Short mmCIF file of C-alpha atoms in Angstrom, two decimals:
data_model
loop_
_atom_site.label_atom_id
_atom_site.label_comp_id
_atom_site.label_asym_id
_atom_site.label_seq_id
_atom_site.Cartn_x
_atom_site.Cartn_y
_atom_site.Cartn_z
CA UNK A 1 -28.27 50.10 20.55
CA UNK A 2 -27.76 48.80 17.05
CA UNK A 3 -25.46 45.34 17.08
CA UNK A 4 -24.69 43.29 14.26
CA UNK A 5 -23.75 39.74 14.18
CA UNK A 6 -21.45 38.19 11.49
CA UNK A 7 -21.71 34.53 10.72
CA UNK A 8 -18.43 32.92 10.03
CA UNK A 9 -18.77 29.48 8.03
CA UNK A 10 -16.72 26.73 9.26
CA UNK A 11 -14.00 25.40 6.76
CA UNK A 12 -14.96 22.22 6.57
CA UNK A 13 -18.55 20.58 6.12
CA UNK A 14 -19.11 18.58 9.30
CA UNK A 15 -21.65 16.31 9.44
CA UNK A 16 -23.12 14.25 12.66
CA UNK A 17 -23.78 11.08 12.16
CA UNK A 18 -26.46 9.31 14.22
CA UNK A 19 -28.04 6.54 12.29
CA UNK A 20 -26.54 2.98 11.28
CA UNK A 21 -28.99 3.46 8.45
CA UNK A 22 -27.66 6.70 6.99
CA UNK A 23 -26.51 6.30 3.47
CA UNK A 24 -24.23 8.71 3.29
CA UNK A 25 -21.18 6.36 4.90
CA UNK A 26 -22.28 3.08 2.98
CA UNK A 27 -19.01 4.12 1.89
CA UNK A 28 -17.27 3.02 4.82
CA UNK A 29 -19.67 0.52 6.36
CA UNK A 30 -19.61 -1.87 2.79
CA UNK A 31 -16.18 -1.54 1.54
CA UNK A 32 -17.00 -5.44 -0.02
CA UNK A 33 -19.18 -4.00 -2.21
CA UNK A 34 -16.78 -0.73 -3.29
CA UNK A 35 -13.83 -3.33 -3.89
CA UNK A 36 -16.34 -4.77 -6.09
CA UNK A 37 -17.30 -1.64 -7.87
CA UNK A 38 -13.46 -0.95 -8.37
CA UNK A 39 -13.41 -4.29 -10.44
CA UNK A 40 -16.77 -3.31 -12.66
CA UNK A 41 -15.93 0.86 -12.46
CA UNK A 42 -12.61 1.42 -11.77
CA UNK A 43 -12.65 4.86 -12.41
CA UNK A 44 -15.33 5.47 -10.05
CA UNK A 45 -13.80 2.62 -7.25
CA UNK A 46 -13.30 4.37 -3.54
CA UNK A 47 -10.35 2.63 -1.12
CA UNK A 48 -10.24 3.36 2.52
CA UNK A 49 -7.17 4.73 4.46
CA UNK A 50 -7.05 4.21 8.11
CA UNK A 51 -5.32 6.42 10.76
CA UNK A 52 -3.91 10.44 10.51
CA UNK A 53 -0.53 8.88 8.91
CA UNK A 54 -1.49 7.04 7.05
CA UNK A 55 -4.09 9.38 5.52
CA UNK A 56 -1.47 12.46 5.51
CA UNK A 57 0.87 10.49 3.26
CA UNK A 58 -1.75 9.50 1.15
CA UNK A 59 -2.69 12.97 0.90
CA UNK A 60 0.91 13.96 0.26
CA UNK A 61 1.22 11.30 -2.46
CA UNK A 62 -1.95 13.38 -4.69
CA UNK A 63 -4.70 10.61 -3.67
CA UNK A 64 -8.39 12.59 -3.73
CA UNK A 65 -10.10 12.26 -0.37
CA UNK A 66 -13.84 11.78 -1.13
CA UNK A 67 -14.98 11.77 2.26
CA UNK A 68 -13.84 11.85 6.22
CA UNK A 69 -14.72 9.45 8.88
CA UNK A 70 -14.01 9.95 12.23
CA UNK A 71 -14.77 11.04 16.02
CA UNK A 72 -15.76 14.11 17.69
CA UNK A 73 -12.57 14.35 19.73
CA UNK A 74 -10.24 14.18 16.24
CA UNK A 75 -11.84 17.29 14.73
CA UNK A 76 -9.76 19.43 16.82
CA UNK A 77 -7.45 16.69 18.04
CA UNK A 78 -4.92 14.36 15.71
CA UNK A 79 -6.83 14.90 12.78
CA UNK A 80 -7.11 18.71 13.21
CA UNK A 81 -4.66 19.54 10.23
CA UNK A 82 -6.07 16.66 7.89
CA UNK A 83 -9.88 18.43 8.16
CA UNK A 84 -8.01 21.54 7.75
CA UNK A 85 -6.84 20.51 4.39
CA UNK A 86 -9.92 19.11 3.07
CA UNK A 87 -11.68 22.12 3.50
CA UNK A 88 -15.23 22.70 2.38
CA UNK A 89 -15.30 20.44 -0.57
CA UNK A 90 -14.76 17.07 1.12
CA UNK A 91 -17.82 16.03 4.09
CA UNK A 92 -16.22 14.96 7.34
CA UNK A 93 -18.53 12.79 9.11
CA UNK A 94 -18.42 12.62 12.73
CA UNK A 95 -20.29 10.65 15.67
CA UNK A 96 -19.74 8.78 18.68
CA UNK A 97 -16.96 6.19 19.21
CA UNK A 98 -19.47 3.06 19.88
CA UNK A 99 -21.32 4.16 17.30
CA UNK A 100 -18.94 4.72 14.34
CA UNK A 101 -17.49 0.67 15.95
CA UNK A 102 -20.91 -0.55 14.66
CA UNK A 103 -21.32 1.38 11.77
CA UNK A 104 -17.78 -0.18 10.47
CA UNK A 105 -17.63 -3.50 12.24
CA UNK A 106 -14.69 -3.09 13.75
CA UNK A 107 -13.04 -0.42 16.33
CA UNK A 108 -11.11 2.69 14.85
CA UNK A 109 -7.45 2.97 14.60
CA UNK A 110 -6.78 6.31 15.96
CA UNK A 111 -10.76 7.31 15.17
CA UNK A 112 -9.93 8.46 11.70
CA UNK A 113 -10.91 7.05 8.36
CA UNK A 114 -11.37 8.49 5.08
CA UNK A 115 -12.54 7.38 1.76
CA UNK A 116 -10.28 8.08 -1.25
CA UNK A 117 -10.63 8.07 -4.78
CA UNK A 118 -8.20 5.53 -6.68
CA UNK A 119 -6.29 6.43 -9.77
CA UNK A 120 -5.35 5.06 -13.16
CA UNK A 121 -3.11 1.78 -12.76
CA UNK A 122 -0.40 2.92 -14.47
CA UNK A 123 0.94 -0.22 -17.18
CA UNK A 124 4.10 -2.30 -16.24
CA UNK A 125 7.03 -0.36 -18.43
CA UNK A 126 6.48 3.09 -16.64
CA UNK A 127 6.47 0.96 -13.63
CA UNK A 128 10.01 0.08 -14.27
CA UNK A 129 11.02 2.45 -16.61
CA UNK A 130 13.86 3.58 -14.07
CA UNK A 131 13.89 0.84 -11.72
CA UNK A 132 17.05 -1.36 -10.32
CA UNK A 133 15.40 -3.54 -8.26
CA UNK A 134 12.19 -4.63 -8.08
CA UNK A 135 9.44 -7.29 -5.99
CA UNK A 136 7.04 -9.59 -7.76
CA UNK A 137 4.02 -10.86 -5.99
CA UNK A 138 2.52 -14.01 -7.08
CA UNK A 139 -0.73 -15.12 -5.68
CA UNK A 140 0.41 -13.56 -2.25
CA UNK A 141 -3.51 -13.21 -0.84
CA UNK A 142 -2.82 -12.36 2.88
CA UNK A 143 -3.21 -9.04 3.45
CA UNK A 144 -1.22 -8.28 6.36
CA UNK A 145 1.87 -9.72 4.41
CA UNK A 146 0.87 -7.28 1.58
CA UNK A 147 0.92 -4.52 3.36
CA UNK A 148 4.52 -5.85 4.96
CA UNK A 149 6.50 -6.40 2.10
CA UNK A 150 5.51 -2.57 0.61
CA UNK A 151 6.81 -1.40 4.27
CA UNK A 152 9.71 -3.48 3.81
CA UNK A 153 10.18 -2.82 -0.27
CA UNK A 154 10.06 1.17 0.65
CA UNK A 155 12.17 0.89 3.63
CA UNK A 156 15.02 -1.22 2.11
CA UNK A 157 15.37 0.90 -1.33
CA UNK A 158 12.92 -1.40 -3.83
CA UNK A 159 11.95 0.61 -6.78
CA UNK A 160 8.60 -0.79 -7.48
CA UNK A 161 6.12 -3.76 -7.15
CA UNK A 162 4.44 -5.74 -9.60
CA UNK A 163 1.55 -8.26 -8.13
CA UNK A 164 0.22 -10.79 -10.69
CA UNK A 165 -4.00 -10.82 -10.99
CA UNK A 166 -4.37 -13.06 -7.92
CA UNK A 167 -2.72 -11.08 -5.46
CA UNK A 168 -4.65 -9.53 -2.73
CA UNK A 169 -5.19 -5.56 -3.66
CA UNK A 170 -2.63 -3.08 -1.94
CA UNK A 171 -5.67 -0.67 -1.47
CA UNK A 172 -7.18 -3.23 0.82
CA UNK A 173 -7.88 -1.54 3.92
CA UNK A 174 -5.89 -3.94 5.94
CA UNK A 175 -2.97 -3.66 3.65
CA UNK A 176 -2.79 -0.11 3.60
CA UNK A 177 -2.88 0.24 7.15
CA UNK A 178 -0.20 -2.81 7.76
CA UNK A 179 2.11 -0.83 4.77
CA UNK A 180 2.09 2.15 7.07
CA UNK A 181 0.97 4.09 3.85
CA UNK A 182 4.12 2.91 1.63
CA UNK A 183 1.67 1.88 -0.79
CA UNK A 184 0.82 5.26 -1.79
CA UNK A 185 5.35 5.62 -1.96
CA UNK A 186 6.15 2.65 -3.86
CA UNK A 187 5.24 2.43 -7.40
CA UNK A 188 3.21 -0.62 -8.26
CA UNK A 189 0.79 -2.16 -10.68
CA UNK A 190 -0.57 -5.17 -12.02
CA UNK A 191 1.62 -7.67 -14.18
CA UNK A 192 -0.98 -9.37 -16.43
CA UNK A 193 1.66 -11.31 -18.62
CA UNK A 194 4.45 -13.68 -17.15
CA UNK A 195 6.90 -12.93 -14.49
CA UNK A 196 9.85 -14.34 -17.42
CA UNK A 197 8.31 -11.01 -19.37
CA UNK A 198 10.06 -8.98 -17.63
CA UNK A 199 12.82 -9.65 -19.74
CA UNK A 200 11.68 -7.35 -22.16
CA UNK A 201 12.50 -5.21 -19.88
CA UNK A 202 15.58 -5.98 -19.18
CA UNK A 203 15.32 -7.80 -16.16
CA UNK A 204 16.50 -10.97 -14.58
CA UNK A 205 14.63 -12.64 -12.53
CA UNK A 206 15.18 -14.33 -9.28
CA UNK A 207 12.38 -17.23 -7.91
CA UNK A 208 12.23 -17.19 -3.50
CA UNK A 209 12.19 -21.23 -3.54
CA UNK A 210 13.47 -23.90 -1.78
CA UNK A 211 14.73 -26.30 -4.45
CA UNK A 212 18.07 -28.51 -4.41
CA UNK A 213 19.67 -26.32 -7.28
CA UNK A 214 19.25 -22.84 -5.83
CA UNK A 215 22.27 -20.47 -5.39
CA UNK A 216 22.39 -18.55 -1.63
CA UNK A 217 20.60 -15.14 -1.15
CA UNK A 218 24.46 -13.36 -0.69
CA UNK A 219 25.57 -15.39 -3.75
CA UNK A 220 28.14 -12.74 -5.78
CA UNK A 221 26.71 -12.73 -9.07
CA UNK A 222 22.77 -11.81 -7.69
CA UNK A 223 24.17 -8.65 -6.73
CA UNK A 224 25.85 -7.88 -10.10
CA UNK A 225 22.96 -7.90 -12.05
CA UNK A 226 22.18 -4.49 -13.04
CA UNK A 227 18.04 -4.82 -13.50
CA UNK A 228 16.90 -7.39 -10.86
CA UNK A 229 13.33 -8.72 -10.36
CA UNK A 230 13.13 -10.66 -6.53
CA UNK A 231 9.90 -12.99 -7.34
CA UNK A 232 8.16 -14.12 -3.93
CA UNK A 233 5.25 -16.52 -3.37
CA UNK A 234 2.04 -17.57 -1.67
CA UNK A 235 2.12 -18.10 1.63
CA UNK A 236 1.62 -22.10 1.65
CA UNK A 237 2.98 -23.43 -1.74
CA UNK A 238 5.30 -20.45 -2.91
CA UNK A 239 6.06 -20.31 -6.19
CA UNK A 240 4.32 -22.42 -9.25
CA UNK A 241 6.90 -24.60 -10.82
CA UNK A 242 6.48 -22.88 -14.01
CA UNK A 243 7.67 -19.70 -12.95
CA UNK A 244 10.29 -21.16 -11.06
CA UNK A 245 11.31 -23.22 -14.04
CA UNK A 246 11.16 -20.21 -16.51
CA UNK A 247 13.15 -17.75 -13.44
CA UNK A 248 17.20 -16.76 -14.04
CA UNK A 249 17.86 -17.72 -10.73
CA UNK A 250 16.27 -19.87 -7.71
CA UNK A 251 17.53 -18.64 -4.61
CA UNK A 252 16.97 -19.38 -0.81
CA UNK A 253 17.65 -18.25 2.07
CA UNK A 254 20.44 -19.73 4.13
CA UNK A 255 18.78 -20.84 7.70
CA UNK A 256 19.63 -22.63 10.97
CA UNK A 257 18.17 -24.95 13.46
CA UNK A 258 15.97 -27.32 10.79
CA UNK A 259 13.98 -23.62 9.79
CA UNK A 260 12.71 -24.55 6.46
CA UNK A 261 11.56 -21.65 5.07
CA UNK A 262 9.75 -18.16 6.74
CA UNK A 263 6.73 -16.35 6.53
CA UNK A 264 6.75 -14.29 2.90
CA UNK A 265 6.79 -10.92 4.56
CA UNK A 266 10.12 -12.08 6.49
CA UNK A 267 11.29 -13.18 3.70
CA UNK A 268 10.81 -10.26 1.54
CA UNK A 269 12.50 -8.00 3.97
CA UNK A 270 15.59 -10.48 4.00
CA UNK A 271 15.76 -10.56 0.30
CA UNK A 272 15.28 -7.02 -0.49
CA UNK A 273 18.12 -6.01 2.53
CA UNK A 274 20.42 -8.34 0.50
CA UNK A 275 19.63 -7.73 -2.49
CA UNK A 276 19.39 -4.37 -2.49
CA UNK A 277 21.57 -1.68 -4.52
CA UNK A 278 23.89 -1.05 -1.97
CA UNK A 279 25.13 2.85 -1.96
CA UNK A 280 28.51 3.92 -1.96
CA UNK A 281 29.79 5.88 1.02
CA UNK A 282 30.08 8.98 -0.29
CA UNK A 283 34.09 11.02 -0.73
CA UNK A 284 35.22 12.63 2.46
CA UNK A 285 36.21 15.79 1.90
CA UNK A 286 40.00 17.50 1.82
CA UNK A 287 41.21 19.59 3.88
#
């Protein structure tokens, strides 16, 4: 009896991972070092994207996986369709829980990482080109408020984010994770000249301080302006007085019970709620 065997390749390249050592996910285990490489090389500069979600929006949004990161059990489990997509071009890397712990130096959310390719910062004016409303970032470093305010910015109808040079990067893992992938949603990029440039654009601008002459977040006129730019600050000091001098506005945020101020990502979320373009029911319809 004559029988003949076919061999059927899998979709995907799988690769078992059993080595600390093996160079193959330096990707994953020195991220330091690619943040680094994204300053030198930005063309060639990876960012990591933590959980299925997270990674299927950024997927969604056009970002190149390079390479997959994750556990047996994921292969076939939440990550089934997300190794499906990659197919045979992209190496998915698998191992041991405890193992894959080490190998990153800290414990998986959901088991799942993957490596992705950044892409060309796009400049400031098509940033705004069509925007309302927008959020500036000054010197916000935290990365878990980062990642917040691009939740909140997407949720509550922001157009886009500008960050000035010494704000932590939205690609951070940390950041991406926090932002629930809304970083790969929200338009953003790097504002290299002064917030009061924005006026070129034709925005006003309104500074998030605490000063004795500020107007009320719900004060009329802030939600007239047509173009809008809602400037936040670091966590300790907020805003530099220069760019609270040189702002349209400085506005706070009515509080109670001595509060003096809130943590930026609460505050960005209160500011871009009011400030937000607010839509107009639309006409019922006759009978």
């Amino acid at each position: 009896m004559f029988i003949q065997f076919y061999f059927v390749p899998l979709p995907f390249i799988m690769i078992e991972i059993t080595s600390l050592d093996d160079s193959r996910v330096s990707m994953f285990s020195q991220l330091t070092e690619a943040q680094l490489r994204m300053t030198i090389e930005p063309e060639r500069g990876l960012f990591i994207a933590e959980s299925p979600k997270v990674i299927r929006i950024a997927l969604d949004a056009g970002w190149e996986p390079v390479a997959l990161l994750c556990e047996h059990k994921h292969i076939t489990g939440d990550a089934k369709d997300i190794v499906e997509r990659l197919g045979s071009s992209v190496p998915v890397y698998v191992g041991r829980r405890e193992l894959l712990a080490q190998l990153t130096g800290y414990t998986l959310t959901r088991g799942v990482l993957c490596a992705m390719r950044r892409k060309p910062v796009p400049t400031v004016e098509e940033v705004v080109r069509d925007a309302r409303r927008i959020v500036v970032l000054e010197a916000v470093t935290d990365t878990t408020n980062i990642g917040a305010i691009f939740r909140s910015a997407a949720a509550l109808d922001m157009d886009a984010v500008l960050l000035t040079r010494d704000t932590c990067d939205p690609l951070n893992r940390r950041a991406v994770r926090v932002s629930m992938g809304t970083v790969f949603q929200v338009p953003w990029t790097w504002l290299d000249a002064t917030v009061s440039s924005l006026r070129d654009y034709g925005f006003r601008t309104a500074a998030m301080a605490l000063r004795d002459d500020s107007i009320p977040l719900d004060h009329p006129q802030l939600a007239q302006e047509p173009r809008l730019a809602i400037i936040m600050g670091t966590e300790g000091d907020g805003l530099p007085q220069q760019t609270i001098s040189d702002a349209d506005y400085t506005v706070r945020i009515p509080m109670s019970h001595g509060v003096d101020s809130l943590n930026v990502a609460a505050a960005a979320a209160v500011a871009c709620w009011q400030l937000r373009i607010k839509k107009t029911d639309a006409p019922e319809a006759k009978p």
